[in-house]
């Protein structure tokens, strides 16, 4: 029977998600890269781009001047399914007020937790 949110697994994935947020905030490209699965099967669908494979994800990040726009996490939900699969979903607010969403699917590899699929989108302005 699969265990959902085992305490140790959840704590370890939460630490990986925290490391990702810090690396994103500080534009630490090597750290962000290390948190993604090094595979042509890795996906990242962004606000304005669809990236297939780690090479496209790396190229996008390197070409992005100044890194990701500043943001504040409004809500974050992390759920683990068994010892080696989890998801992190969050709502964020960009500087200037836009709300956005991020979903990441993580797997536990021999090298630690890695993002295998990510999606980032902005929500329509409802003012």
Tab-separated table of N, CA and C in Angstrom:
chain	number	residue	atom	x	y	z
A	1	UNK	N	0.835	-1.184	0.000
A	1	UNK	CA	0.000	0.000	0.000
A	1	UNK	C	0.883	1.251	0.000
A	2	UNK	N	0.567	2.195	-0.865
A	2	UNK	CA	1.340	3.424	-0.966
A	2	UNK	C	1.067	4.328	0.235
A	3	UNK	N	2.140	4.892	0.769
A	3	UNK	CA	2.021	5.828	1.887
A	3	UNK	C	2.077	7.250	1.330
A	4	UNK	N	1.085	8.038	1.669
A	4	UNK	CA	1.030	9.443	1.260
A	4	UNK	C	1.580	10.285	2.400
A	5	UNK	N	2.503	11.176	2.063
A	5	UNK	CA	3.090	12.127	3.014
A	5	UNK	C	3.768	11.468	4.216
A	6	UNK	N	4.550	10.422	3.948
A	6	UNK	CA	5.443	9.890	4.976
A	6	UNK	C	6.274	11.056	5.504
A	7	UNK	N	6.422	11.157	6.819
A	7	UNK	CA	7.080	12.321	7.422
A	7	UNK	C	8.482	12.569	6.863
A	8	UNK	N	9.301	11.535	6.774
A	8	UNK	CA	10.685	11.711	6.300
A	8	UNK	C	10.719	12.098	4.822
A	9	UNK	N	9.917	11.431	4.008
A	9	UNK	CA	9.880	11.742	2.576
A	9	UNK	C	9.402	13.167	2.353
A	10	UNK	N	8.349	13.542	3.066
A	10	UNK	CA	7.811	14.894	2.933
A	10	UNK	C	8.840	15.936	3.362
A	11	UNK	N	9.551	15.695	4.438
A	11	UNK	CA	10.579	16.639	4.905
A	11	UNK	C	11.698	16.778	3.876
A	12	UNK	N	12.108	15.663	3.286
A	12	UNK	CA	13.194	15.712	2.297
A	12	UNK	C	12.768	16.431	1.026
A	13	UNK	N	11.550	16.175	0.556
A	13	UNK	CA	11.081	16.880	-0.633
A	13	UNK	C	10.866	18.357	-0.327
A	14	UNK	N	10.361	18.676	0.837
A	14	UNK	CA	10.181	20.080	1.221
A	14	UNK	C	11.524	20.816	1.203
A	15	UNK	N	12.573	20.170	1.686
A	15	UNK	CA	13.908	20.780	1.657
A	15	UNK	C	14.359	21.023	0.214
A	16	UNK	N	14.072	20.093	-0.682
A	16	UNK	CA	14.441	20.278	-2.092
A	16	UNK	C	13.649	21.427	-2.708
A	17	UNK	N	12.363	21.534	-2.377
A	17	UNK	CA	11.548	22.638	-2.887
A	17	UNK	C	12.040	23.984	-2.342
A	18	UNK	N	12.439	24.008	-1.078
A	18	UNK	CA	13.020	25.221	-0.492
A	18	UNK	C	14.306	25.610	-1.221
A	19	UNK	N	15.140	24.621	-1.522
A	19	UNK	CA	16.397	24.881	-2.234
A	19	UNK	C	16.115	25.447	-3.621
A	20	UNK	N	15.084	24.941	-4.274
A	20	UNK	CA	14.717	25.457	-5.596
A	20	UNK	C	14.286	26.919	-5.496
A	21	UNK	N	13.430	27.243	-4.531
A	21	UNK	CA	12.975	28.632	-4.387
A	21	UNK	C	14.144	29.578	-4.139
A	22	UNK	N	15.079	29.171	-3.296
A	22	UNK	CA	16.249	30.005	-3.010
A	22	UNK	C	17.096	30.181	-4.265
A	23	UNK	N	17.345	29.101	-4.976
A	23	UNK	CA	18.145	29.181	-6.201
A	23	UNK	C	17.456	30.049	-7.247
A	24	UNK	N	16.130	29.932	-7.363
A	24	UNK	CA	15.374	30.750	-8.312
A	24	UNK	C	15.468	32.225	-7.929
A	25	UNK	N	15.249	32.510	-6.654
A	25	UNK	CA	15.295	33.896	-6.168
A	25	UNK	C	16.653	34.537	-6.424
A	26	UNK	N	17.723	33.767	-6.177
A	26	UNK	CA	19.076	34.297	-6.297
A	26	UNK	C	19.693	34.081	-7.668
A	27	UNK	N	18.919	33.529	-8.605
A	27	UNK	CA	19.363	33.253	-9.971
A	27	UNK	C	20.639	32.405	-9.990
A	28	UNK	N	20.667	31.384	-9.169
A	28	UNK	CA	21.800	30.446	-9.124
A	28	UNK	C	21.541	29.332	-10.138
A	29	UNK	N	22.022	29.551	-11.352
A	29	UNK	CA	21.705	28.660	-12.459
A	29	UNK	C	22.198	27.236	-12.230
A	30	UNK	N	23.403	27.076	-11.699
A	30	UNK	CA	23.935	25.730	-11.475
A	30	UNK	C	23.094	24.967	-10.453
A	31	UNK	N	22.621	25.661	-9.425
A	31	UNK	CA	21.799	25.002	-8.407
A	31	UNK	C	20.427	24.627	-8.964
A	32	UNK	N	19.827	25.531	-9.747
A	32	UNK	CA	18.545	25.198	-10.367
A	32	UNK	C	18.711	24.017	-11.312
A	33	UNK	N	19.767	24.058	-12.108
A	33	UNK	CA	20.030	22.983	-13.054
A	33	UNK	C	20.185	21.640	-12.329
A	34	UNK	N	20.878	21.649	-11.207
A	34	UNK	CA	21.115	20.415	-10.447
A	34	UNK	C	19.826	19.848	-9.860
A	35	UNK	N	18.797	20.670	-9.724
A	35	UNK	CA	17.534	20.207	-9.168
A	35	UNK	C	16.580	19.670	-10.230
A	36	UNK	N	16.970	19.752	-11.503
A	36	UNK	CA	16.172	19.194	-12.579
A	36	UNK	C	16.797	17.886	-13.056
A	37	UNK	N	15.958	16.959	-13.450
A	37	UNK	CA	16.382	15.680	-13.995
A	37	UNK	C	17.162	15.932	-15.271
A	38	UNK	N	18.352	15.405	-15.360
A	38	UNK	CA	19.228	15.583	-16.521
A	38	UNK	C	18.803	14.589	-17.598
A	39	UNK	N	17.745	14.959	-18.322
A	39	UNK	CA	17.159	14.044	-19.297
A	39	UNK	C	16.495	14.812	-20.435
A	40	UNK	N	16.501	14.240	-21.643
A	40	UNK	CA	15.739	14.854	-22.736
A	40	UNK	C	14.224	14.720	-22.522
A	41	UNK	N	13.806	13.968	-21.510
A	41	UNK	CA	12.380	13.791	-21.214
A	41	UNK	C	11.850	14.818	-20.220
A	42	UNK	N	12.717	15.623	-19.632
A	42	UNK	CA	12.300	16.646	-18.669
A	42	UNK	C	11.524	17.742	-19.399
A	43	UNK	N	10.447	18.229	-18.772
A	43	UNK	CA	9.620	19.273	-19.372
A	43	UNK	C	9.519	20.476	-18.459
A	44	UNK	N	9.478	21.659	-19.071
A	44	UNK	CA	9.163	22.877	-18.336
A	44	UNK	C	8.331	23.757	-19.248
A	45	UNK	N	7.065	23.905	-18.888
A	45	UNK	CA	6.176	24.782	-19.633
A	45	UNK	C	6.056	26.069	-18.841
A	46	UNK	N	6.500	27.166	-19.449
A	46	UNK	CA	6.522	28.442	-18.757
A	46	UNK	C	5.438	29.378	-19.238
A	47	UNK	N	5.508	30.596	-18.779
A	47	UNK	CA	4.517	31.611	-19.125
A	47	UNK	C	4.504	31.854	-20.631
A	48	UNK	N	5.679	31.837	-21.243
A	48	UNK	CA	5.748	32.114	-22.676
A	48	UNK	C	6.583	31.123	-23.460
A	49	UNK	N	6.890	29.979	-22.880
A	49	UNK	CA	7.762	29.025	-23.558
A	49	UNK	C	7.386	27.598	-23.187
A	50	UNK	N	7.618	26.685	-24.124
A	50	UNK	CA	7.456	25.256	-23.898
A	50	UNK	C	8.821	24.632	-24.118
A	51	UNK	N	9.417	24.115	-23.056
A	51	UNK	CA	10.781	23.599	-23.113
A	51	UNK	C	10.756	22.089	-22.945
A	52	UNK	N	11.318	21.397	-23.923
A	52	UNK	CA	11.364	19.937	-23.924
A	52	UNK	C	12.809	19.492	-23.796
A	53	UNK	N	13.126	18.881	-22.688
A	53	UNK	CA	14.474	18.383	-22.461
A	53	UNK	C	15.322	19.354	-21.663
A	54	UNK	N	16.262	18.788	-20.922
A	54	UNK	CA	17.113	19.598	-20.050
A	54	UNK	C	17.944	20.608	-20.831
A	55	UNK	N	18.342	20.291	-22.064
A	55	UNK	CA	19.145	21.235	-22.843
A	55	UNK	C	18.371	22.512	-23.143
A	56	UNK	N	17.091	22.391	-23.497
A	56	UNK	CA	16.275	23.587	-23.749
A	56	UNK	C	16.050	24.379	-22.465
A	57	UNK	N	15.861	23.678	-21.356
A	57	UNK	CA	15.659	24.356	-20.068
A	57	UNK	C	16.926	25.131	-19.694
A	58	UNK	N	18.081	24.514	-19.831
A	58	UNK	CA	19.350	25.195	-19.530
A	58	UNK	C	19.543	26.417	-20.413
A	59	UNK	N	19.303	26.259	-21.714
A	59	UNK	CA	19.498	27.369	-22.656
A	59	UNK	C	18.569	28.535	-22.316
A	60	UNK	N	17.329	28.238	-21.964
A	60	UNK	CA	16.379	29.286	-21.590
A	60	UNK	C	16.875	30.063	-20.380
A	61	UNK	N	17.300	29.354	-19.364
A	61	UNK	CA	17.749	30.028	-18.139
A	61	UNK	C	18.981	30.887	-18.394
A	62	UNK	N	19.927	30.361	-19.168
A	62	UNK	CA	21.149	31.117	-19.447
A	62	UNK	C	20.865	32.377	-20.256
A	63	UNK	N	19.850	32.333	-21.112
A	63	UNK	CA	19.524	33.478	-21.967
A	63	UNK	C	18.617	34.493	-21.286
A	64	UNK	N	18.129	34.177	-20.098
A	64	UNK	CA	17.182	35.051	-19.411
A	64	UNK	C	17.936	36.110	-18.613
A	65	UNK	N	17.932	37.350	-19.082
A	65	UNK	CA	18.672	38.393	-18.368
A	65	UNK	C	18.077	38.671	-16.994
A	66	UNK	N	18.896	38.599	-15.961
A	66	UNK	CA	18.447	38.912	-14.607
A	66	UNK	C	17.681	37.818	-13.905
A	67	UNK	N	17.418	36.717	-14.576
A	67	UNK	CA	16.727	35.610	-13.932
A	67	UNK	C	15.223	35.800	-13.873
A	68	UNK	N	14.600	35.031	-13.033
A	68	UNK	CA	13.148	35.052	-12.881
A	68	UNK	C	12.702	36.336	-12.185
A	69	UNK	N	11.546	36.883	-12.595
A	69	UNK	CA	11.040	38.063	-11.882
A	69	UNK	C	10.828	37.748	-10.402
A	70	UNK	N	11.054	38.741	-9.560
A	70	UNK	CA	10.882	38.565	-8.114
A	70	UNK	C	9.451	38.139	-7.811
A	71	UNK	N	9.322	37.259	-6.804
A	71	UNK	CA	8.002	36.785	-6.438
A	71	UNK	C	7.955	36.416	-4.969
A	72	UNK	N	6.733	36.394	-4.455
A	72	UNK	CA	6.473	35.964	-3.083
A	72	UNK	C	5.553	34.755	-3.159
A	73	UNK	N	5.886	33.699	-2.452
A	73	UNK	CA	5.028	32.526	-2.412
A	73	UNK	C	3.843	32.824	-1.496
A	74	UNK	N	2.644	32.674	-2.019
A	74	UNK	CA	1.405	32.937	-1.278
A	74	UNK	C	0.911	31.657	-0.612
A	75	UNK	N	1.001	30.557	-1.344
A	75	UNK	CA	0.572	29.259	-0.813
A	75	UNK	C	1.392	28.169	-1.483
A	76	UNK	N	1.741	27.156	-0.691
A	76	UNK	CA	2.482	26.016	-1.243
A	76	UNK	C	1.918	24.730	-0.656
A	77	UNK	N	1.656	23.777	-1.526
A	77	UNK	CA	1.172	22.461	-1.121
A	77	UNK	C	2.119	21.410	-1.689
A	78	UNK	N	2.647	20.567	-0.825
A	78	UNK	CA	3.548	19.492	-1.224
A	78	UNK	C	2.926	18.182	-0.782
A	79	UNK	N	2.872	17.212	-1.696
A	79	UNK	CA	2.326	15.894	-1.390
A	79	UNK	C	3.295	14.857	-1.949
A	80	UNK	N	3.608	13.856	-1.135
A	80	UNK	CA	4.447	12.752	-1.607
A	80	UNK	C	3.591	11.500	-1.735
A	81	UNK	N	3.954	10.668	-2.709
A	81	UNK	CA	3.260	9.425	-2.996
A	81	UNK	C	4.294	8.316	-2.965
A	82	UNK	N	4.367	7.598	-1.851
A	82	UNK	CA	5.411	6.608	-1.682
A	82	UNK	C	6.732	7.307	-1.385
A	83	UNK	N	7.849	6.575	-1.453
A	83	UNK	CA	9.137	7.132	-1.052
A	83	UNK	C	9.872	7.925	-2.131
A	84	UNK	N	9.368	7.930	-3.382
A	84	UNK	CA	10.192	8.515	-4.440
A	84	UNK	C	9.431	9.333	-5.481
A	85	UNK	N	8.226	9.806	-5.151
A	85	UNK	CA	7.450	10.647	-6.065
A	85	UNK	C	6.705	11.684	-5.254
A	86	UNK	N	6.719	12.918	-5.749
A	86	UNK	CA	5.987	13.972	-5.065
A	86	UNK	C	5.667	15.114	-6.004
A	87	UNK	N	4.747	15.954	-5.575
A	87	UNK	CA	4.381	17.142	-6.335
A	87	UNK	C	4.425	18.355	-5.414
A	88	UNK	N	4.812	19.464	-5.991
A	88	UNK	CA	4.812	20.743	-5.285
A	88	UNK	C	4.015	21.722	-6.142
A	89	UNK	N	2.950	22.245	-5.576
A	89	UNK	CA	2.132	23.240	-6.261
A	89	UNK	C	2.135	24.506	-5.428
A	90	UNK	N	2.330	25.630	-6.100
A	90	UNK	CA	2.298	26.881	-5.346
A	90	UNK	C	1.640	27.985	-6.124
A	91	UNK	N	1.135	28.930	-5.366
A	91	UNK	CA	0.620	30.187	-5.895
A	91	UNK	C	1.614	31.251	-5.468
A	92	UNK	N	1.971	32.119	-6.405
A	92	UNK	CA	2.923	33.182	-6.091
A	92	UNK	C	2.387	34.512	-6.589
A	93	UNK	N	2.947	35.578	-6.026
A	93	UNK	CA	2.633	36.934	-6.466
A	93	UNK	C	3.921	37.583	-6.930
A	94	UNK	N	3.925	38.012	-8.166
A	94	UNK	CA	5.088	38.722	-8.691
A	94	UNK	C	5.107	40.146	-8.162
A	95	UNK	N	6.311	40.711	-8.096
A	95	UNK	CA	6.419	42.127	-7.755
A	95	UNK	C	5.570	42.882	-8.775
A	96	UNK	N	4.690	43.723	-8.316
A	96	UNK	CA	3.779	44.414	-9.209
A	96	UNK	C	2.367	43.864	-9.135
A	97	UNK	N	2.195	42.696	-8.503
A	97	UNK	CA	0.853	42.240	-8.198
A	97	UNK	C	0.297	41.053	-8.935
A	98	UNK	N	0.881	40.616	-10.054
A	98	UNK	CA	0.319	39.494	-10.805
A	98	UNK	C	0.415	38.198	-10.015
A	99	UNK	N	-0.681	37.428	-10.006
A	99	UNK	CA	-0.673	36.110	-9.387
A	99	UNK	C	-0.260	35.071	-10.426
A	100	UNK	N	0.471	34.087	-9.964
A	100	UNK	CA	0.878	33.003	-10.837
A	100	UNK	C	0.788	31.674	-10.128
A	101	UNK	N	0.969	30.610	-10.902
A	101	UNK	CA	0.926	29.246	-10.380
A	101	UNK	C	2.148	28.486	-10.870
A	102	UNK	N	2.609	27.579	-10.055
A	102	UNK	CA	3.719	26.703	-10.439
A	102	UNK	C	3.401	25.292	-9.950
A	103	UNK	N	3.568	24.328	-10.822
A	103	UNK	CA	3.415	22.921	-10.474
A	103	UNK	C	4.697	22.203	-10.854
A	104	UNK	N	5.200	21.386	-9.959
A	104	UNK	CA	6.397	20.598	-10.225
A	104	UNK	C	6.147	19.156	-9.801
A	105	UNK	N	6.560	18.236	-10.658
A	105	UNK	CA	6.563	16.814	-10.325
A	105	UNK	C	8.007	16.434	-10.057
A	106	UNK	N	8.249	15.819	-8.900
A	106	UNK	CA	9.594	15.468	-8.451
A	106	UNK	C	9.709	13.949	-8.313
A	107	UNK	N	10.909	13.423	-8.627
A	107	UNK	CA	11.216	12.023	-8.360
A	107	UNK	C	12.513	11.965	-7.552
A	108	UNK	N	12.632	10.925	-6.763
A	108	UNK	CA	13.861	10.707	-6.013
A	108	UNK	C	14.786	9.834	-6.849
A	109	UNK	N	15.970	10.342	-7.149
A	109	UNK	CA	16.974	9.611	-7.930
A	109	UNK	C	18.154	9.285	-7.017
A	110	UNK	N	19.128	8.591	-7.570
A	110	UNK	CA	20.347	8.294	-6.812
A	110	UNK	C	21.076	9.579	-6.420
A	111	UNK	N	20.815	10.673	-7.152
A	111	UNK	CA	21.449	11.968	-6.885
A	111	UNK	C	20.537	12.926	-6.127
A	112	UNK	N	19.455	12.421	-5.560
A	112	UNK	CA	18.536	13.263	-4.799
A	112	UNK	C	17.266	13.568	-5.569
A	113	UNK	N	16.456	14.455	-4.999
A	113	UNK	CA	15.181	14.834	-5.605
A	113	UNK	C	15.415	15.686	-6.839
A	114	UNK	N	14.672	15.389	-7.920
A	114	UNK	CA	14.801	16.106	-9.192
A	114	UNK	C	13.425	16.421	-9.765
A	115	UNK	N	13.281	17.600	-10.350
A	115	UNK	CA	12.064	17.982	-11.067
A	115	UNK	C	12.081	17.283	-12.424
A	116	UNK	N	10.994	16.584	-12.743
A	116	UNK	CA	10.886	15.939	-14.050
A	116	UNK	C	9.904	16.668	-14.954
A	117	UNK	N	9.005	17.440	-14.355
A	117	UNK	CA	8.051	18.224	-15.130
A	117	UNK	C	7.655	19.443	-14.309
A	118	UNK	N	7.574	20.587	-14.986
A	118	UNK	CA	7.202	21.829	-14.311
A	118	UNK	C	6.297	22.641	-15.225
A	119	UNK	N	5.400	23.387	-14.612
A	119	UNK	CA	4.500	24.264	-15.351
A	119	UNK	C	4.356	25.559	-14.563
A	120	UNK	N	4.524	26.674	-15.241
A	120	UNK	CA	4.367	27.996	-14.625
A	120	UNK	C	3.395	28.785	-15.488
A	121	UNK	N	2.418	29.414	-14.854
A	121	UNK	CA	1.482	30.247	-15.600
A	121	UNK	C	1.059	31.427	-14.744
A	122	UNK	N	0.644	32.477	-15.413
A	122	UNK	CA	0.097	33.651	-14.738
A	122	UNK	C	-1.416	33.608	-14.825
A	123	UNK	N	-2.066	34.113	-13.801
A	123	UNK	CA	-3.518	34.141	-13.780
A	123	UNK	C	-4.007	35.463	-14.367
A	124	UNK	N	-5.159	35.419	-14.962
A	124	UNK	CA	-5.739	36.628	-15.527
A	124	UNK	C	-5.992	37.642	-14.410
A	125	UNK	N	-5.772	38.903	-14.707
A	125	UNK	CA	-6.026	39.962	-13.738
A	125	UNK	C	-7.531	40.061	-13.496
A	126	UNK	N	-7.929	39.912	-12.246
A	126	UNK	CA	-9.363	39.906	-11.924
A	126	UNK	C	-9.818	41.201	-11.254
A	127	UNK	N	-9.036	42.243	-11.317
A	127	UNK	CA	-9.428	43.523	-10.672
A	127	UNK	C	-10.526	44.201	-11.456
